[in-house]
PDB file of C-alpha atoms in Angstrom:
ATOM      1  CA  UNK M   3       0.061   0.095  -0.070  1.00 66.00           C
ATOM      2  CA  UNK M   4       2.825   2.392   0.902  1.00 64.00           C
ATOM      3  CA  UNK M   5       4.678   1.504  -2.155  1.00 61.00           C
ATOM      4  CA  UNK M   6       1.618   2.362  -4.254  1.00 69.00           C
ATOM      5  CA  UNK M   7       1.020   5.660  -2.790  1.00 60.00           C
ATOM      6  CA  UNK M   8       4.809   6.476  -3.360  1.00 67.00           C
ATOM      7  CA  UNK M   9       4.428   5.389  -6.759  1.00 59.00           C
ATOM      8  CA  UNK M  10       1.232   7.332  -7.451  1.00 67.00           C
ATOM      9  CA  UNK M  11       3.009  10.666  -6.022  1.00 64.00           C
ATOM     10  CA  UNK M  12       6.022  10.105  -8.204  1.00 70.00           C
ATOM     11  CA  UNK M  13       3.932   9.462 -11.149  1.00 63.00           C
ATOM     12  CA  UNK M  14       1.809  12.563 -10.322  1.00 73.00           C
ATOM     13  CA  UNK M  15       4.883  14.795  -9.787  1.00 70.00           C
ATOM     14  CA  UNK M  16       6.367  13.753 -13.220  1.00 65.00           C
ATOM     15  CA  UNK M  17       2.886  14.209 -14.964  1.00 70.00           C
ATOM     16  CA  UNK M  18       2.685  17.712 -13.548  1.00 62.00           C
ATOM     17  CA  UNK M  19       6.444  18.537 -14.462  1.00 69.00           C
ATOM     18  CA  UNK M  20       5.770  17.324 -18.032  1.00 75.00           C
ATOM     19  CA  UNK M  21       2.537  19.447 -18.304  1.00 59.00           C
ATOM     20  CA  UNK M  22       4.464  22.506 -16.910  1.00 62.00           C
ATOM     21  CA  UNK M  23       7.183  22.013 -19.400  1.00 66.00           C
ATOM     22  CA  UNK M  24       4.821  21.920 -22.181  1.00 67.00           C
ATOM     23  CA  UNK M  25       2.874  25.004 -21.109  1.00 65.00           C
ATOM     24  CA  UNK M  26       5.979  26.785 -20.842  1.00 62.00           C
ATOM     25  CA  UNK M  27       7.354  25.770 -24.390  1.00 58.00           C
ATOM     26  CA  UNK M  28       3.743  26.484 -25.958  1.00 57.00           C
ATOM     27  CA  UNK M  29       4.093  29.883 -24.561  1.00 54.00           C
ATOM     28  CA  UNK M  30       7.176  30.556 -26.198  1.00 56.00           C
ATOM     29  CA  UNK M  31       6.208  29.027 -29.486  1.00 58.00           C
ATOM     30  CA  UNK M  32       2.531  30.678 -29.702  1.00 58.00           C
ATOM     31  CA  UNK M  33       3.185  33.963 -28.559  1.00 52.00           C
ATOM     32  CA  UNK M  34       4.940  35.060 -25.551  1.00 55.00           C
ATOM     33  CA  UNK M  35       7.404  37.873 -26.142  1.00 55.00           C
ATOM     34  CA  UNK M  36       6.617  37.594 -29.802  1.00 65.00           C
ATOM     35  CA  UNK M  37       6.525  40.788 -32.130  1.00 73.00           C
ATOM     36  CA  UNK M  38       3.107  41.886 -33.278  1.00 84.00           C
ATOM     37  CA  UNK M  39       2.263  42.826 -36.931  1.00 83.00           C
ATOM     38  CA  UNK M  40      -1.058  43.952 -36.227  1.00 84.00           C
ATOM     39  CA  UNK M  41      -2.750  47.562 -36.367  1.00 85.00           C
ATOM     40  CA  UNK M  42      -2.094  48.591 -32.973  1.00 86.00           C
ATOM     41  CA  UNK M  43       1.734  47.043 -33.185  1.00 90.00           C
ATOM     42  CA  UNK M  44       4.907  49.153 -32.496  1.00 93.00           C
ATOM     43  CA  UNK M  45       5.925  48.455 -36.071  1.00 93.00           C
ATOM     44  CA  UNK M  46       2.848  49.943 -37.445  1.00 95.00           C
ATOM     45  CA  UNK M  47       3.207  52.931 -35.223  1.00 95.00           C
ATOM     46  CA  UNK M  48       6.714  53.278 -36.306  1.00 96.00           C
ATOM     47  CA  UNK M  49       5.995  53.162 -40.169  1.00 96.00           C
ATOM     48  CA  UNK M  50       3.256  55.719 -39.671  1.00 97.00           C
ATOM     49  CA  UNK M  51       5.663  58.059 -37.587  1.00 97.00           C
ATOM     50  CA  UNK M  52       7.967  58.485 -40.666  1.00 97.00           C
ATOM     51  CA  UNK M  53       7.788  62.142 -41.700  1.00 97.00           C
ATOM     52  CA  UNK M  54       6.517  63.131 -45.361  1.00 97.00           C
ATOM     53  CA  UNK M  55      10.226  64.173 -45.959  1.00 97.00           C
ATOM     54  CA  UNK M  56      11.700  60.806 -45.039  1.00 98.00           C
ATOM     55  CA  UNK M  57       9.057  59.005 -46.914  1.00 98.00           C
ATOM     56  CA  UNK M  58       9.647  61.096 -49.909  1.00 97.00           C
ATOM     57  CA  UNK M  59      13.516  60.634 -49.610  1.00 98.00           C
ATOM     58  CA  UNK M  60      13.017  56.954 -49.008  1.00 98.00           C
ATOM     59  CA  UNK M  61      10.965  56.506 -52.260  1.00 98.00           C
ATOM     60  CA  UNK M  62      13.853  58.206 -54.195  1.00 97.00           C
ATOM     61  CA  UNK M  63      16.620  56.028 -52.554  1.00 98.00           C
ATOM     62  CA  UNK M  64      14.586  52.850 -53.111  1.00 97.00           C
ATOM     63  CA  UNK M  65      14.182  53.979 -56.903  1.00 97.00           C
ATOM     64  CA  UNK M  66      17.829  54.499 -57.424  1.00 97.00           C
ATOM     65  CA  UNK M  67      18.812  51.238 -55.519  1.00 97.00           C
ATOM     66  CA  UNK M  68      15.863  49.428 -57.715  1.00 96.00           C
ATOM     67  CA  UNK M  69      17.716  50.546 -60.704  1.00 96.00           C
ATOM     68  CA  UNK M  70      21.218  49.760 -59.605  1.00 96.00           C
ATOM     69  CA  UNK M  71      23.063  46.579 -61.216  1.00 96.00           C
ATOM     70  CA  UNK M  72      24.910  46.213 -57.828  1.00 95.00           C
ATOM     71  CA  UNK M  73      21.780  45.849 -55.513  1.00 95.00           C
ATOM     72  CA  UNK M  74      21.339  42.243 -54.684  1.00 94.00           C
ATOM     73  CA  UNK M  75      18.088  40.732 -56.049  1.00 94.00           C
ATOM     74  CA  UNK M  76      17.409  39.607 -52.475  1.00 93.00           C
ATOM     75  CA  UNK M  77      17.911  43.025 -51.268  1.00 95.00           C
ATOM     76  CA  UNK M  78      19.490  43.637 -47.781  1.00 96.00           C
ATOM     77  CA  UNK M  79      18.772  42.191 -44.258  1.00 94.00           C
ATOM     78  CA  UNK M  80      19.850  43.063 -40.692  1.00 88.00           C
ATOM     79  CA  UNK M  81      19.367  39.268 -40.032  1.00 84.00           C
ATOM     80  CA  UNK M  82      21.986  38.319 -42.607  1.00 81.00           C
ATOM     81  CA  UNK M  83      25.503  39.327 -43.715  1.00 76.00           C
ATOM     82  CA  UNK M  84      24.466  41.956 -46.258  1.00 76.00           C
ATOM     83  CA  UNK M  85      23.745  44.912 -43.955  1.00 87.00           C
ATOM     84  CA  UNK M  86      21.676  47.709 -44.963  1.00 92.00           C
ATOM     85  CA  UNK M  87      23.362  50.531 -46.948  1.00 93.00           C
ATOM     86  CA  UNK M  88      24.176  53.765 -45.023  1.00 93.00           C
ATOM     87  CA  UNK M  89      20.724  55.431 -46.616  1.00 94.00           C
ATOM     88  CA  UNK M  90      18.677  53.186 -44.810  1.00 94.00           C
ATOM     89  CA  UNK M  91      20.514  52.785 -41.535  1.00 92.00           C
ATOM     90  CA  UNK M  92      18.224  55.161 -39.704  1.00 94.00           C
ATOM     91  CA  UNK M  93      15.199  53.024 -40.182  1.00 95.00           C
ATOM     92  CA  UNK M  94      13.947  50.647 -37.908  1.00 93.00           C
ATOM     93  CA  UNK M  95      13.521  47.500 -40.242  1.00 95.00           C
ATOM     94  CA  UNK M  96      14.217  44.369 -40.848  1.00 94.00           C
ATOM     95  CA  UNK M  97      14.698  44.028 -44.690  1.00 96.00           C
ATOM     96  CA  UNK M  98      15.175  46.504 -47.577  1.00 97.00           C
ATOM     97  CA  UNK M  99      14.467  44.931 -50.965  1.00 97.00           C
ATOM     98  CA  UNK M 100      14.608  47.385 -53.659  1.00 97.00           C
ATOM     99  CA  UNK M 101      14.212  45.127 -56.487  1.00 96.00           C
ATOM    100  CA  UNK M 102      11.001  43.723 -55.109  1.00 96.00           C
ATOM    101  CA  UNK M 103       9.873  47.100 -54.238  1.00 97.00           C
ATOM    102  CA  UNK M 104       9.433  46.510 -50.413  1.00 97.00           C
ATOM    103  CA  UNK M 105      10.714  47.066 -47.100  1.00 97.00           C
ATOM    104  CA  UNK M 106       9.716  44.613 -44.171  1.00 95.00           C
ATOM    105  CA  UNK M 107       9.235  46.722 -41.161  1.00 94.00           C
ATOM    106  CA  UNK M 108       8.511  43.585 -38.844  1.00 91.00           C
ATOM    107  CA  UNK M 109       8.084  39.999 -39.385  1.00 87.00           C
ATOM    108  CA  UNK M 110       5.896  37.669 -37.468  1.00 86.00           C
ATOM    109  CA  UNK M 111       4.857  33.989 -37.598  1.00 79.00           C
ATOM    110  CA  UNK M 112       3.024  34.223 -40.690  1.00 79.00           C
ATOM    111  CA  UNK M 113       2.287  37.706 -41.309  1.00 85.00           C
ATOM    112  CA  UNK M 114       4.257  40.952 -41.841  1.00 91.00           C
ATOM    113  CA  UNK M 115       4.506  44.701 -41.574  1.00 95.00           C
ATOM    114  CA  UNK M 116       5.409  45.851 -45.003  1.00 96.00           C
ATOM    115  CA  UNK M 117       6.182  49.172 -46.802  1.00 98.00           C
ATOM    116  CA  UNK M 118       5.405  48.575 -50.475  1.00 97.00           C
ATOM    117  CA  UNK M 119       6.587  50.921 -53.100  1.00 97.00           C
ATOM    118  CA  UNK M 120       4.432  51.377 -56.241  1.00 95.00           C
ATOM    119  CA  UNK M 121       5.750  52.835 -59.713  1.00 92.00           C
ATOM    120  CA  UNK M 122       9.212  52.335 -59.110  1.00 91.00           C
ATOM    121  CA  UNK M 123       9.945  51.071 -62.390  1.00 83.00           C
ATOM    122  CA  UNK M 124       6.634  51.124 -64.277  1.00 83.00           C
ATOM    123  CA  UNK M 125       3.819  53.752 -64.730  1.00 82.00           C
ATOM    124  CA  UNK M 126       1.769  53.119 -61.588  1.00 85.00           C
ATOM    125  CA  UNK M 127       1.311  56.086 -59.196  1.00 93.00           C
ATOM    126  CA  UNK M 128       4.311  56.711 -57.187  1.00 96.00           C
ATOM    127  CA  UNK M 129       3.314  55.653 -53.602  1.00 97.00           C
ATOM    128  CA  UNK M 130       4.504  54.083 -50.389  1.00 98.00           C
ATOM    129  CA  UNK M 131       1.677  51.640 -49.053  1.00 97.00           C
ATOM    130  CA  UNK M 132       1.955  50.233 -45.620  1.00 97.00           C
ATOM    131  CA  UNK M 133       0.503  46.672 -45.136  1.00 96.00           C
ATOM    132  CA  UNK M 134      -0.285  44.587 -41.938  1.00 94.00           C
ATOM    133  CA  UNK M 135      -2.135  42.228 -39.939  1.00 87.00           C
ATOM    134  CA  UNK M 136      -3.250  38.672 -40.956  1.00 82.00           C
ATOM    135  CA  UNK M 137      -5.859  37.747 -43.536  1.00 79.00           C
ATOM    136  CA  UNK M 138      -7.224  40.073 -44.709  1.00 85.00           C
ATOM    137  CA  UNK M 139      -4.137  42.090 -44.820  1.00 91.00           C
ATOM    138  CA  UNK M 140      -5.061  45.909 -44.195  1.00 92.00           C
ATOM    139  CA  UNK M 141      -3.416  48.518 -46.299  1.00 95.00           C
ATOM    140  CA  UNK M 142      -3.050  52.525 -46.186  1.00 96.00           C
ATOM    141  CA  UNK M 143      -1.228  54.824 -48.221  1.00 97.00           C
ATOM    142  CA  UNK M 144       1.655  56.659 -46.322  1.00 97.00           C
ATOM    143  CA  UNK M 145       2.844  58.967 -49.083  1.00 97.00           C
ATOM    144  CA  UNK M 146       2.027  59.643 -52.719  1.00 96.00           C
ATOM    145  CA  UNK M 147       3.874  61.572 -55.115  1.00 92.00           C
ATOM    146  CA  UNK M 148       2.337  64.999 -56.022  1.00 81.00           C
TER     147      UNK M 148
END
């Protein structure tokens, strides 16, 4: 009888320990201390805070880099060995991809905060569009050429 009670106590403790482990692991995987890419996120607030002058200059810089043969097709990333050019170092962003016409402000699990650049190398209206959130992705024009 004593042995059975001890065994039940050990198994219960082990079970609770395993449950606690998976609870903590699940928290890290599914959201504790993860960046947000929703409308009220820091990344969206940052993108909206860029001045009209900085957005206009940013558009011109992206245009110049999109045309340059020296610009890597995959762009530049703070996460990889191809650091951002000096022109973009003031920005709090993850990736700058002039050839694709976008800047990743923040990446989340399966959605992102992007600045998209229309009209860099085509006849579309010159504008910078902020996109964020999960499906459906929300967008807003931050800057448009006059």
